Amino acid sequence: KTPPRRARDATMARDGDVDARDDAVTVEARVVEHDAVGKRAPSPPTATRGDANAASASSDDEEAAAAQRADRARLEGCVREILRALGEDVEREGLLDTPSRVAKALMFATRGYDACATVALGTALFHETGMANAMRTTTTNEIANGTHDMVLVRDIPVFSTCAETFMPFYGVIHVGYAPNAGVIVGLSKLARVAEVYARRLQTPDGLARAVAQALHDVASPLGVGVSFTGVRLGPFGPCETQGRASTGCFATSSSVWWEEFGALVQLGGAPSELSRGIWGDDARYCGACDDDKDGVASTKGRGGAETLVDEAARRAVEGVSESVYAGVKQLLNALNLEDRVSEATDGKITLEDTARRFSTLLSAMRSGADVPFSVIEESAARDDATTNEDVIDGVCVVRNLHMSTVCEHHLLPFHGTVSVAYALGPDSSRALSRDTLQALVTRHSRRLQVQERLTRDVAEEVSKLTGGLGVMVAARAAHLCMVSRGVEKPGSSTCTVTKLGRFASEPALRSRVWERLASARR
């Protein structure tokens, strides 16, 4: 029988609720499944060739960085052993980070081996139509007579490391060339080439020759002339040095091109200070550089007290420790310089020769500690009131005593001058000779130093010698760590002053001394 309508409707309603619930469950399941899919981790992208190259490059960079860290660690270890062999306390504050700084400086000083100088030149060649047209009918006689144009870039600052002594040398380089077929070189690239070759072991002549040959090979000019003027640094002060090289039309012995080269250099104005040493102070005779007598200073131009201080350096050189030499040799090998030394000196010098010379220089640089203060006192006792004539109102001023020492933070030289002013009493004080004061400054210069300490040490000892009424010491120096690497500011210098006694308490007295020092430089 057909169910009553009311019952049939109830059954249909009940079945409809079930179907509705089933539909709701089905929809909810779909939502849950959709959410699950949305939260699932995305599939990795398909690798491409570019991604593989990037990964490979990243891996190469990491390996290079790891190798560089290992190289630097080896250098730091070598420096630490050298300092120990010299008798230094590597744990004291001033030397604690020295191995790290020296390693960084050495890697900077030799980074030119990883660069190609000619690549920079090749990207900066330009063609000047006017020059090219003027040279279409060039004859040999015209070239010999210097008929054609010349380009010169003057006073390019360069800082390099001597292949013979492993000591710095610096100055300026002038690069001139006669363009051929209208081809000229971007001026900044000439400085770039000089920089690349300077960051290798060099000699002044070798540096000039490398720059000249690179320019000649890439630009094919009629000829190239390069000259270097500057100073080499040794334990006893800077000494003048020069280098020169030529190719093509500059290479003939009677070349008129060199005459014009010199005229263009003069046209640029006064010589750069770097070409004469920092500030153009007269370079002292340096036995280590000029005589090649095992790093021992000559007594040329030195007084009796200075000679005694030099004798301590001579003894230090003669007794140089083999452990110092072994450490230096290991350091040069860690820099991979065995073939580089021979290459830079045309086979005349070996790595062992350079290691031996640098070892003797290091020993000489520390010899001041072996000079007792009594040597200075004995020299002062021989001085008398007429020794120094620059006495005004009871104040004696001695200007420009030479100072050449080594920074204990970088083991790089700094050099300059020291001026001393001291008050004389009516009876108890004595005048000091220039020889005595120079010996005193040299005694403190020949040790690992910082300029601030050196200035105060000199002032305190002058005070002892003169009765303690008043002393003022002013020092100015160029630090190679400032001008040859890192910030590379060749025009910078450091000035320090220490004031004791009357000079510390009387500003008017100091002002009069400053005026006297300034007037002497005018």
Coordinates of N, CA and C in Angstrom, one line a residue, residues 514-522:
W514 N 107.1 78.0 19.0 CA 106.4 77.6 17.7 C 106.7 78.7 16.6
E515 N 106.8 79.9 17.0 CA 107.1 81.0 16.0 C 108.6 80.8 15.5
R516 N 109.5 80.4 16.4 CA 110.8 80.2 15.9 C 110.9 79.0 15.0
L517 N 110.2 77.9 15.3 CA 110.2 76.8 14.4 C 109.6 77.1 13.1
A518 N 108.5 77.9 13.1 CA 107.8 78.2 11.8 C 108.7 79.1 11.0
S519 N 109.4 80.1 11.6 CA 110.2 81.0 10.8 C 111.4 80.3 10.1
A520 N 111.8 79.3 10.7 CA 113.0 78.5 10.2 C 112.6 77.8 8.9
R521 N 111.3 77.5 8.7 CA 110.8 76.8 7.5 C 110.4 77.7 6.4
R522 N 110.4 79.1 6.6 CA 110.0 80.0 5.6 C 111.1 80.2 4.6

